[in-house]
Coordinates of C-alpha atoms and ligand atoms in Angstrom, one line a residue:
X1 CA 0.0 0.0 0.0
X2 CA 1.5 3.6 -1.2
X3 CA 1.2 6.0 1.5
X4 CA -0.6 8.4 0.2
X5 CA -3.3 5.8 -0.4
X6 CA -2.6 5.3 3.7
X7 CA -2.6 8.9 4.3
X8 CA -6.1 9.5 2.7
X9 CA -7.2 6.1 4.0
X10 CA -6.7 8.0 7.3
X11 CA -8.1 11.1 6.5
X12 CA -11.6 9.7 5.5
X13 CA -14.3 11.2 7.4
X14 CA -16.7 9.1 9.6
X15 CA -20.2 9.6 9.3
X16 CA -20.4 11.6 12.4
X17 CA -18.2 14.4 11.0
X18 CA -19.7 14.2 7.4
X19 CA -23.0 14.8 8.6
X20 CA -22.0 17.9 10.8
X21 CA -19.8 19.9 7.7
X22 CA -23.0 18.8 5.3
X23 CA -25.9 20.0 7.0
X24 CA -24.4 23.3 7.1
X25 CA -24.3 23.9 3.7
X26 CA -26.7 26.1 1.4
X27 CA -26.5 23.7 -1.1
X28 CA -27.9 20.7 0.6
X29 CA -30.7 22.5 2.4
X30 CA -33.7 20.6 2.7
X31 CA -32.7 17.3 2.2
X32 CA -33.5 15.3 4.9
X33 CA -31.4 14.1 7.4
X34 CA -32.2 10.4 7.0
X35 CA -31.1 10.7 3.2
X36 CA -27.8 12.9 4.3
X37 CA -26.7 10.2 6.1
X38 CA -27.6 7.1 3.3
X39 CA -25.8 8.9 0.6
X40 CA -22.8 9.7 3.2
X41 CA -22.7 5.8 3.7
X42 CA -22.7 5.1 0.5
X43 CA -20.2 7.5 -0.8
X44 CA -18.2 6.7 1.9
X45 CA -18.0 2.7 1.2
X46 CA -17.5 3.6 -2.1
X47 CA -14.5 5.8 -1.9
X48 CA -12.9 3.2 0.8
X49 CA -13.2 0.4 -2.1
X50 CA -11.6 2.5 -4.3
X51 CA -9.1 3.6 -2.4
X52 CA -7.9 0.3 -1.2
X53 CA -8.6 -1.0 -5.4
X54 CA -6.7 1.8 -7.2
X55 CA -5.8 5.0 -6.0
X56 CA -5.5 6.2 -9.3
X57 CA -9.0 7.3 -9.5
X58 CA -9.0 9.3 -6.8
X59 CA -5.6 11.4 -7.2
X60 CA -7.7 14.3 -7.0
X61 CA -9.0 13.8 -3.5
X62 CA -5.5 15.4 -1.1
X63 CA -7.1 15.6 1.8
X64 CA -10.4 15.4 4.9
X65 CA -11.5 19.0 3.8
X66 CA -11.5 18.1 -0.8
X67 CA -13.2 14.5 0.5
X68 CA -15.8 16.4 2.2
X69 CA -16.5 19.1 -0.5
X70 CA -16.8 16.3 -3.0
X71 CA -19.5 14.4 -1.0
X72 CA -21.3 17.4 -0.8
X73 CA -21.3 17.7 -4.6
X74 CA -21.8 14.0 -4.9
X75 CA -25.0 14.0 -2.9
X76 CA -26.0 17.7 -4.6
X77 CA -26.3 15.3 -7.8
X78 CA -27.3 12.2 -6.3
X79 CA -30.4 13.9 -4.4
X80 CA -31.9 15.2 -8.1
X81 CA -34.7 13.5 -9.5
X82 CA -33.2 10.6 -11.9
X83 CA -36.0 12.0 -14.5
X84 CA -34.9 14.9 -16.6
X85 CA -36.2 16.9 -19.3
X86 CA -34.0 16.4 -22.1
X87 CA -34.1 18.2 -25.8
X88 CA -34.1 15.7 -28.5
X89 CA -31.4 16.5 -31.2
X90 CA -31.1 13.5 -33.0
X91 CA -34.1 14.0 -35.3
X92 CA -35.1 10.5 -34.0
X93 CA -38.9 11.4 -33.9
X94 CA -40.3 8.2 -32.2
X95 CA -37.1 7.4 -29.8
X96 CA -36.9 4.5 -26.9
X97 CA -34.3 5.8 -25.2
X98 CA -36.3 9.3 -25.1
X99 CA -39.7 8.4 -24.1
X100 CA -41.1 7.9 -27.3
X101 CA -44.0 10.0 -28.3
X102 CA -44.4 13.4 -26.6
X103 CA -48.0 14.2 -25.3
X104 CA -50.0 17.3 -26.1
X105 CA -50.5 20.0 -23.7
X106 CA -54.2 19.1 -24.4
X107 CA -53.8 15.7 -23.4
X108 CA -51.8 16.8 -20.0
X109 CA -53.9 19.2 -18.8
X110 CA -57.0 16.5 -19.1
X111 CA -54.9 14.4 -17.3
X112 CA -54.4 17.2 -14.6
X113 CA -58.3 17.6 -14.4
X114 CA -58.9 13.6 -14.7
X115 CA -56.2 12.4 -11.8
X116 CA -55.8 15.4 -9.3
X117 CA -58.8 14.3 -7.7
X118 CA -61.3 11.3 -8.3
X119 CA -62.9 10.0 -11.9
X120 CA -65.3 7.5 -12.7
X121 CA -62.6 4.7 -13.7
X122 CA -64.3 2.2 -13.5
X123 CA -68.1 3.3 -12.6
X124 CA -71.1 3.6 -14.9
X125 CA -72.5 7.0 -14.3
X126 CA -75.8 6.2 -15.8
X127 CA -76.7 3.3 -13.6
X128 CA -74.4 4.1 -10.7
X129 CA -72.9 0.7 -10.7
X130 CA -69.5 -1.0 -11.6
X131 CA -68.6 -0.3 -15.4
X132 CA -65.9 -1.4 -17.4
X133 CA -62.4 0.8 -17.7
X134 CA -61.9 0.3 -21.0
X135 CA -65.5 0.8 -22.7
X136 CA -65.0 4.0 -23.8
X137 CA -61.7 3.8 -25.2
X138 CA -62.6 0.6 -26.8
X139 CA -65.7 1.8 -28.6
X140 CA -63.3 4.6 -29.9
X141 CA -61.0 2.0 -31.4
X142 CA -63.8 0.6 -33.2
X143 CA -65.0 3.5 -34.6
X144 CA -61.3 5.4 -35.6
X145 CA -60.3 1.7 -37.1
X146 CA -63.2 0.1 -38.1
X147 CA -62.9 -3.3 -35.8
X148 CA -65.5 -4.9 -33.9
X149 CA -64.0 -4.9 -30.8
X150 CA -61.0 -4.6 -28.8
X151 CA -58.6 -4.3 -25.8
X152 CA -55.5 -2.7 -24.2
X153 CA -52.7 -3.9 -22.4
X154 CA -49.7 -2.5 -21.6
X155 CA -47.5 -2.5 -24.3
X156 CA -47.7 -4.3 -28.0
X157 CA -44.9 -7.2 -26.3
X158 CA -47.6 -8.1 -23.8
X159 CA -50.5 -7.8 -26.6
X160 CA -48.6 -10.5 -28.7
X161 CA -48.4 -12.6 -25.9
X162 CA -51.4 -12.4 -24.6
X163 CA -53.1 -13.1 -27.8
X164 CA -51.1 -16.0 -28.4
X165 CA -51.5 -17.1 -24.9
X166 CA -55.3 -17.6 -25.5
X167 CA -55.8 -18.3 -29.0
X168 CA -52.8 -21.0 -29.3
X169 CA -51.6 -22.3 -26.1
X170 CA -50.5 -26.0 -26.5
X171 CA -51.2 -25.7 -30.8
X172 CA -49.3 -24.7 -33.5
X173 CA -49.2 -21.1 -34.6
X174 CA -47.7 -20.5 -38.4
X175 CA -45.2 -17.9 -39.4
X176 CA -42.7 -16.9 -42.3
X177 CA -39.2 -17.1 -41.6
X178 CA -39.3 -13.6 -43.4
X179 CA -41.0 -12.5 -40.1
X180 CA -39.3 -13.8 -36.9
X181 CA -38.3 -10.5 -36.1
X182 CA -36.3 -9.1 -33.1
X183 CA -36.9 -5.7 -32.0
X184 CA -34.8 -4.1 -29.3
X185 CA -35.2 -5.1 -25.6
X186 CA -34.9 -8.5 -25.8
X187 CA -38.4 -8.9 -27.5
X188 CA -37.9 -11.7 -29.9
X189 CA -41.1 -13.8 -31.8
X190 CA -39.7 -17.3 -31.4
X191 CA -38.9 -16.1 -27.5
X192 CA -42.2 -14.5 -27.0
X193 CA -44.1 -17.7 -29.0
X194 CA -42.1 -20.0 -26.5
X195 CA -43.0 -18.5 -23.1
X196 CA -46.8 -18.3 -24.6
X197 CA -46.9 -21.8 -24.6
X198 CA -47.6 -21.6 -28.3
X199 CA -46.0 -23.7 -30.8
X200 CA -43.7 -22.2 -33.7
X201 CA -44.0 -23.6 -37.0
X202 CA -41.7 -21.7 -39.6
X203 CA -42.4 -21.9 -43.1
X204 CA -40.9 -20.3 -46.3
X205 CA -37.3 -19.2 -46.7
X206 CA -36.0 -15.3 -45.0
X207 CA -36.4 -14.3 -48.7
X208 CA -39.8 -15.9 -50.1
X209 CA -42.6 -17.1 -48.4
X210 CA -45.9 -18.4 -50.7
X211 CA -49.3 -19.1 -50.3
X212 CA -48.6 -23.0 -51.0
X213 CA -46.2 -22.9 -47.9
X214 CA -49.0 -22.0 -45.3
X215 CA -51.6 -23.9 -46.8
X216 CA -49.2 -27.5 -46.7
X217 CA -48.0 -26.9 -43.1
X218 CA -51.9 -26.5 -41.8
X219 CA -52.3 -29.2 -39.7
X220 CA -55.6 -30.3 -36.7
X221 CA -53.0 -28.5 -34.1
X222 CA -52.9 -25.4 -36.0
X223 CA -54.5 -22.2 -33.7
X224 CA -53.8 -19.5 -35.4
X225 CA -51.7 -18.3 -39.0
X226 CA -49.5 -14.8 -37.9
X227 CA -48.1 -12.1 -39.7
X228 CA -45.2 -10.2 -38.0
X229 CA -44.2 -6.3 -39.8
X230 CA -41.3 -6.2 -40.3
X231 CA -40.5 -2.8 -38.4
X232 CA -37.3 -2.3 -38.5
X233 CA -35.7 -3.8 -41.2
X234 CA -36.3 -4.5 -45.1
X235 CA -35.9 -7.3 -47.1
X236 CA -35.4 -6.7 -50.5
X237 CA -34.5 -7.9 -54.1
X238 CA -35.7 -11.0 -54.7
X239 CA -38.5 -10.9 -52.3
X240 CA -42.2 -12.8 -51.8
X241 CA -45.1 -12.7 -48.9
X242 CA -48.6 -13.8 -48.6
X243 CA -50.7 -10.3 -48.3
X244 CA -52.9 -10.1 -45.4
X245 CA -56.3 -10.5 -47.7
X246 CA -54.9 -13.5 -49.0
X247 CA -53.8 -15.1 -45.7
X248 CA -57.2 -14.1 -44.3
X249 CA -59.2 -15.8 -46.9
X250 CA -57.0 -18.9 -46.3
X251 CA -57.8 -18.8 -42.9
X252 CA -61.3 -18.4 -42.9
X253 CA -61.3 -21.0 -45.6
X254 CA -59.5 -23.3 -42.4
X255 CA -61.7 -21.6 -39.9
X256 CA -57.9 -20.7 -38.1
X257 CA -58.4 -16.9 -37.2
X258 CA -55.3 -15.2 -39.3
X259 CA -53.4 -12.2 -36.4
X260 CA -51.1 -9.6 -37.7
X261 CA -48.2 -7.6 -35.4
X262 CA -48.2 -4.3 -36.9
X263 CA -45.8 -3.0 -34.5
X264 CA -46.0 0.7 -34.7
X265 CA -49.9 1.1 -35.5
X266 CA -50.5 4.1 -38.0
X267 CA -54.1 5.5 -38.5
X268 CA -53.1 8.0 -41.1
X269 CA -51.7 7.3 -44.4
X270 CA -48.0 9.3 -44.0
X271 CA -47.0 8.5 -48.4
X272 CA -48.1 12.0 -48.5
X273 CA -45.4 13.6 -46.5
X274 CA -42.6 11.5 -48.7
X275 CA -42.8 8.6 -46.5
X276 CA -42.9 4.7 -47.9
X277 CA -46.6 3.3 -47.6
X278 CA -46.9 1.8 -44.2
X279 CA -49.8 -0.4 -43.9
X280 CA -52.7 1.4 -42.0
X281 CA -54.4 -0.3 -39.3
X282 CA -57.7 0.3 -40.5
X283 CA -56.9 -1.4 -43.9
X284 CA -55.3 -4.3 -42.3
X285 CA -59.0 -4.7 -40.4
X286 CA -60.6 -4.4 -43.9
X287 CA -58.4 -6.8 -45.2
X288 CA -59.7 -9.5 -43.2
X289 CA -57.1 -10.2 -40.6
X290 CA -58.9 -11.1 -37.4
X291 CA -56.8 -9.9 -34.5
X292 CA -54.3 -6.7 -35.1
X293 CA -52.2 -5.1 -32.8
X294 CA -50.1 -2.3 -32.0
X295 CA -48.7 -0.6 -29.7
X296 CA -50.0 3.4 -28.5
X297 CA -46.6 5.3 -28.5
X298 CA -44.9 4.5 -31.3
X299 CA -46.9 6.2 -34.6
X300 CA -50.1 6.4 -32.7
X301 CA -48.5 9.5 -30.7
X302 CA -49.9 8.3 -27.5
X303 CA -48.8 6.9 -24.3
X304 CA -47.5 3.5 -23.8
X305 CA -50.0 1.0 -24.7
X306 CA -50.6 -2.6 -26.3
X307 CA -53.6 -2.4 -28.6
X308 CA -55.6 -5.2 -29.8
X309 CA -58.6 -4.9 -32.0
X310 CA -60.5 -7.3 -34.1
X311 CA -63.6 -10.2 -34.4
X312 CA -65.7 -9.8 -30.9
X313 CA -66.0 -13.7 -30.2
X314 CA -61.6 -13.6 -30.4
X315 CA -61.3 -10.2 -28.1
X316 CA -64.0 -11.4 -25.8
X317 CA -61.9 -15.0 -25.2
X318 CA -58.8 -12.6 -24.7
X319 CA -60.8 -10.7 -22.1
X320 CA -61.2 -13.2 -20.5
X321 CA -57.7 -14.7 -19.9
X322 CA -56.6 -14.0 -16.5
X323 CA -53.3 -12.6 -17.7
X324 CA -55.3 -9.8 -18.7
X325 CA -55.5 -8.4 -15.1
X326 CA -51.8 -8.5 -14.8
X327 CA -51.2 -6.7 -18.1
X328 CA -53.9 -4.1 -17.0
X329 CA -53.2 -0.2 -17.6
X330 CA -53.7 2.1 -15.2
X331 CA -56.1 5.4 -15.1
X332 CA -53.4 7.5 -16.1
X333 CA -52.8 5.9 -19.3
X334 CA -56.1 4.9 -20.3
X335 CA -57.0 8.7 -19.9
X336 CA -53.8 9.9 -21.9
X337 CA -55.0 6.8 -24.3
X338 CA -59.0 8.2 -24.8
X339 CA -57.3 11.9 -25.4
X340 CA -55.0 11.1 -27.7
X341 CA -57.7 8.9 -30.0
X342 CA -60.4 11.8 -29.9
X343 CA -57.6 13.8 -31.7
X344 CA -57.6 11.4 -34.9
X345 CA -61.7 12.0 -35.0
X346 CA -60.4 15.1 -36.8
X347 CA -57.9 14.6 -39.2
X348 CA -56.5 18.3 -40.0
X349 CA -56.4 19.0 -35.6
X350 CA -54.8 15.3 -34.9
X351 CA -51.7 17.1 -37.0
X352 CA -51.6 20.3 -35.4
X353 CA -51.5 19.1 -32.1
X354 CA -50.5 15.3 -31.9
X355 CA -46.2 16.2 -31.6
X356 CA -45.3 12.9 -33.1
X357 CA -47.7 13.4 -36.1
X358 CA -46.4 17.5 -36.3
X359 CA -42.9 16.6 -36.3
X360 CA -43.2 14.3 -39.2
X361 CA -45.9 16.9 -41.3
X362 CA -43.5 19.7 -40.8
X363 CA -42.2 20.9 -44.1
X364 CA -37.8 20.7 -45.0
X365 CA -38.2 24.4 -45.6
X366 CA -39.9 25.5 -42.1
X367 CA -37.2 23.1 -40.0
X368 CA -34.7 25.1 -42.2
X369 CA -36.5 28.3 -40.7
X370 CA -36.5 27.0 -37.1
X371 CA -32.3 26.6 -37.8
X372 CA -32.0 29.7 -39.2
X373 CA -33.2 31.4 -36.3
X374 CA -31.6 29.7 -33.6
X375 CA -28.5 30.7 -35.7
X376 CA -29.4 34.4 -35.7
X377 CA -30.8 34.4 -32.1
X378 CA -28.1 32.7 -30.3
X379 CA -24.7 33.9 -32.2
X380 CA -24.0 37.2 -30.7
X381 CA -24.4 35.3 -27.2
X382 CA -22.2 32.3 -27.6
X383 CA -19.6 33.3 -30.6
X384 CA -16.6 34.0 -27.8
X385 CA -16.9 29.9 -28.0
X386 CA -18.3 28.3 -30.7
X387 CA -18.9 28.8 -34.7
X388 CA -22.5 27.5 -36.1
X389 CA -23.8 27.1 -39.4
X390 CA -26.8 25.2 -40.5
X391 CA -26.4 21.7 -42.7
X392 CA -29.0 19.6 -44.7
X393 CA -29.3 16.3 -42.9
X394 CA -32.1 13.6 -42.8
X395 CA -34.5 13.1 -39.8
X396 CA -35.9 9.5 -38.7
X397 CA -39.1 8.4 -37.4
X398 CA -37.7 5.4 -34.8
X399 CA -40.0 3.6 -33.3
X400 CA -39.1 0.9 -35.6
X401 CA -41.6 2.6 -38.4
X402 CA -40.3 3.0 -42.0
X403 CA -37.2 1.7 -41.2
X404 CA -34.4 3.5 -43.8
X405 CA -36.6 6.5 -44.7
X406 CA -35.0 9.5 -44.2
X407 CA -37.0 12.8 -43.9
X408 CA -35.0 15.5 -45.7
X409 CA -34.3 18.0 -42.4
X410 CA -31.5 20.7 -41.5
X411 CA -29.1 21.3 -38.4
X412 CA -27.8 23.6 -36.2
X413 CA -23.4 22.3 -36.3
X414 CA -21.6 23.6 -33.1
X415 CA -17.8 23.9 -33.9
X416 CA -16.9 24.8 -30.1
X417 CA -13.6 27.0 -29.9
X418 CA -11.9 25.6 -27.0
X419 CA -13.3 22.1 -26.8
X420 CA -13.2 18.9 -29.1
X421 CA -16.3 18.0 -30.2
X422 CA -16.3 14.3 -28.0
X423 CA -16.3 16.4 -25.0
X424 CA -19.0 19.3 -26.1
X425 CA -21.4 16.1 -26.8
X426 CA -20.5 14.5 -24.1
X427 CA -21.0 17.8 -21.5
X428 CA -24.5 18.3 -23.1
X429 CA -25.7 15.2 -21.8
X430 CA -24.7 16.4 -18.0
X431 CA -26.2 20.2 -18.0
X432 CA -29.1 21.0 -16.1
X433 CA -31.7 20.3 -19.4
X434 CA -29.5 17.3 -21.2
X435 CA -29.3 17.9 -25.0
X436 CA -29.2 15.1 -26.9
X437 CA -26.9 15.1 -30.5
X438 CA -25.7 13.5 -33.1
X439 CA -21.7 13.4 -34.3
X440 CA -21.6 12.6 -38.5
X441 CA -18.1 13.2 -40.2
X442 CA -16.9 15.1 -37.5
X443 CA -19.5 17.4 -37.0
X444 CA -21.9 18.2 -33.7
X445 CA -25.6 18.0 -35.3
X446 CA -28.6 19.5 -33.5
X447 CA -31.1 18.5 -35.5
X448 CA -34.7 21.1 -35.6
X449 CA -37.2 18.5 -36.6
X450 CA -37.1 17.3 -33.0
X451 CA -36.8 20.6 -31.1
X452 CA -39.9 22.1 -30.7
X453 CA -39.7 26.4 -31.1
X454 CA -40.4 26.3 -27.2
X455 CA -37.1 24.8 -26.7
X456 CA -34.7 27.2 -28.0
X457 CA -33.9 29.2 -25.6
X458 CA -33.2 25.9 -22.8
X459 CA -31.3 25.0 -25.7
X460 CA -28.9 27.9 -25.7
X461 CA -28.4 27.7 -22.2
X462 CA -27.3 24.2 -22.0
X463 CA -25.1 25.4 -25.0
X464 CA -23.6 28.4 -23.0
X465 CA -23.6 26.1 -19.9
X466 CA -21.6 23.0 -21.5
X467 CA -19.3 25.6 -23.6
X468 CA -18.5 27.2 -20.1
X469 CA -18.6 24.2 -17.8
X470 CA -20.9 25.2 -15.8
X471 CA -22.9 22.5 -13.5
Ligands
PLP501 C1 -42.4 -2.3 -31.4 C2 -42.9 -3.7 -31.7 C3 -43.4 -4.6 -30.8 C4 -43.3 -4.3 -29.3 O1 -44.1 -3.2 -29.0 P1 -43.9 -2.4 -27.5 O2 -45.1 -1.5 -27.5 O3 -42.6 -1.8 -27.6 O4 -44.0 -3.5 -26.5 C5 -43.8 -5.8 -31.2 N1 -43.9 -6.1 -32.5 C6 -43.4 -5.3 -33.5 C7 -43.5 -5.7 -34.9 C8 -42.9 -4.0 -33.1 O5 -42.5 -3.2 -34.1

């Protein structure tokens, strides 16, 4: 053992001592002292591992008084609500790391009204007694998609399941190898068709898949035949699938209900904002396909959600699993849910307001505006240390929806004076309002599409503060 690792070994606080230099300090007032003392603990453990691991790491710390000012600044940070705003510049519109879809002010303050005190969750006004929770929103779904019934869970993974639970349990369930998809988090088809107790039967090749091929591998033990979107990848050139009208008439020829995964769950055709056709839900009902689902955040806009719409006698036996209670949404949702689809009854507002929908409407030449003016705003303030300039770049809509489409978008590039552009990115995920960027050919990227005009100015201060290293 060195002895300056023995020296500062020595010099470490207790907890007695900690807790007398913190709770005189402005900068931890009001934290309690039940907390003072936990993160004191368990900075304290901490630090002694270190030290006795590497002192390396802690070449910084010389002596009692620099140990004590850096707990305090280590329990400044670690008291902070883990939840942060953040500004999306990655012009990643529907992002999983971010939260996915923004919500409308609309939609919050109805929340506000809904949950501050009680609602009628699950009470039928009219007759006073117990209703169902999900009526109203389900009677929506019917009439914005055209479905006879449906249901929601709490995401599209535990739709899938839980579909696949009740219809197929024990029997076979048919799918293209085309479609055995993995989407982030772990969520894999033949995983998912495993733990359901359903039985995968692959047919086709990745390439091709044909009619012929589900019709031979129908068996007695087949349950159900399912189509999987592929969200987030293409497969192209010499390429074949069995459309859903064609795979529903074979079903119902079979009497085997036919289920499509849609994954992201459009209601609006986006082709004409210069997007590639997506199927839309409401067609897919139309087509034939018995059981759809979706999930609520991804293109839908709304809150995180597992949709499942389609033939009553099929949602009514899903109802009725008793995984359905686990997977249950709660009041919060199902309200952000009902508020988001009474925007889609009107197709020019659900645009305006929906944040998700707006950000992929907005015209190239207006997120070219938005640039412009942070440019001419912000320069005078920050040019002691940084250059920017605006670039054309393309914008994504995540999600795992129209997977390589680019919308055409421009860029605020920060060229910071003093700094290398590794550390600027990196420094603008720790200020007080994180920004969130992307580095292409050695440039720092803000992207407009995904910074809404109310942002701009938190925007230029996390700029000022990163370029100045402030806290
Ligand atoms: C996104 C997606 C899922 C999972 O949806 P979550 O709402 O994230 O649970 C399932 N299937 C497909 C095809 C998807 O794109």
């Amino acid at each position: 053992m060195s002895a300056s690792k023995n020296t500062l070994l020595r010099e470490l606080p207790n907890v007695h001592e900690s807790i007398q230099f913190l709770s005189a300090l402005e900068s931890l007032k009001g934290i309690p002292l039940k907390r003072l003392k936990f993160c004191t603990r368990l900075y304290l453990n901490e630090l002694r591992q270190t030290l006795l691991a590497d002192q390396d790491t802690v070449k910084k710390l010389s002596d009692k008084k620099g140990i004590l000012d850096a707990l305090a600044l280590f329990i400044q940070r670690y008291h902070r609500p883990h939840f942060k705003k953040v500004i999306n510049g990655t012009g990643i519109i529907v992002h999983t790391n971010l939260g996915r879809s923004p919500l409308p002010e609309s939609v919050l303050d109805w929340l506000h009204v809904l949950t501050e005190g009680y609602c009628n969750l699950e009470l039928d006004l009219e007759t006073g007694k117990r209703g169902s929770r999900y009526q109203h929103v389900e009677s929506l779904l019917c009439e914005l998609t055209g479905a006879e019934s449906g249901l929601i869970v709490n995401n599209n993974a535990a739709a899938v399941f839980l579909t696949l639970n009740t219809l197929a349990k024990d029997k076979e369930v048919i799918v293209s190898r085309g479609q055995l998809v993995e989407i982030g988090g772990s969520f894999r088809i033949p995983d998912i068709m495993d733990r359901s107790g359903a039985k995968l039967v692959e047919i086709g090749t990745t390439n091709r898949t044909h009619y012929h091929d589900y019709q031979q591998a129908i068996t007695p033990e087949t349950a159900l035949l399912l189509r999987v979107h592929c969200s987030n990848y293409r497969i192209i050139g010499f390429t074949s699938d069995v459309p859903a009208r064609e795979l529903a008439q074979l079903g119902k020829a079979h009497n085997i209900p036919v289920m499509e995964d849609l994954g992201s769950g459009c209601l609006i055709d986006l082709s004409r904002y210069g997007l590639a056709k997506e199927p839309i839900v409401q067609e897919i009902v139309a087509s034939g396909v018995d059981i759809v689902t979706f999930s609520g955040d991804k293109l839908l806009g709304g809150p995180q959600a597992g949709i499942i719409i389609g033939k009553k006698p099929l949602i009514d036996q899903i109802k009725k699993n008793p995984l359905n209670r686990m997977l249950r949404i709660d009041k919060l949702t199902l309200a952000a849910l009902e508020a988001v689809l009474r925007l889609y009854l009107d197709e020019g507002r659900v645009f305006e307001e929906l944040p998700t929908l707006e950000m992929i409407a907005t015209p190239e030449g207006s997120v070219r505006a938005r640039a412009e003016y942070f440019v001419e705003t912000y320069t005078a303030q920050l040019q002691d240390h940084c250059h920017f300039d605006i670039l054309s770049t393309f914008s994504q809509v995540g999600g795992g929806a129209v997977p390589e489409q680019n919308l055409p978008s421009w860029a605020v590039t920060v060229q910071p004076i003093n700094l290398r552009i590794s550390q600027l990115e990196e420094r603008l995920r720790h200020t007080a309002v994180p920004v969130l960027t992307r580095i292409e050919t050695g440039e720092l990227l803000i992207d407009m599409r995904t910074v809404a005009d109310e942002e701009m100015p938190a925007l230029a201060a996390s700029l000022h503060s990163a370029l100045l290293l402030k806290p």
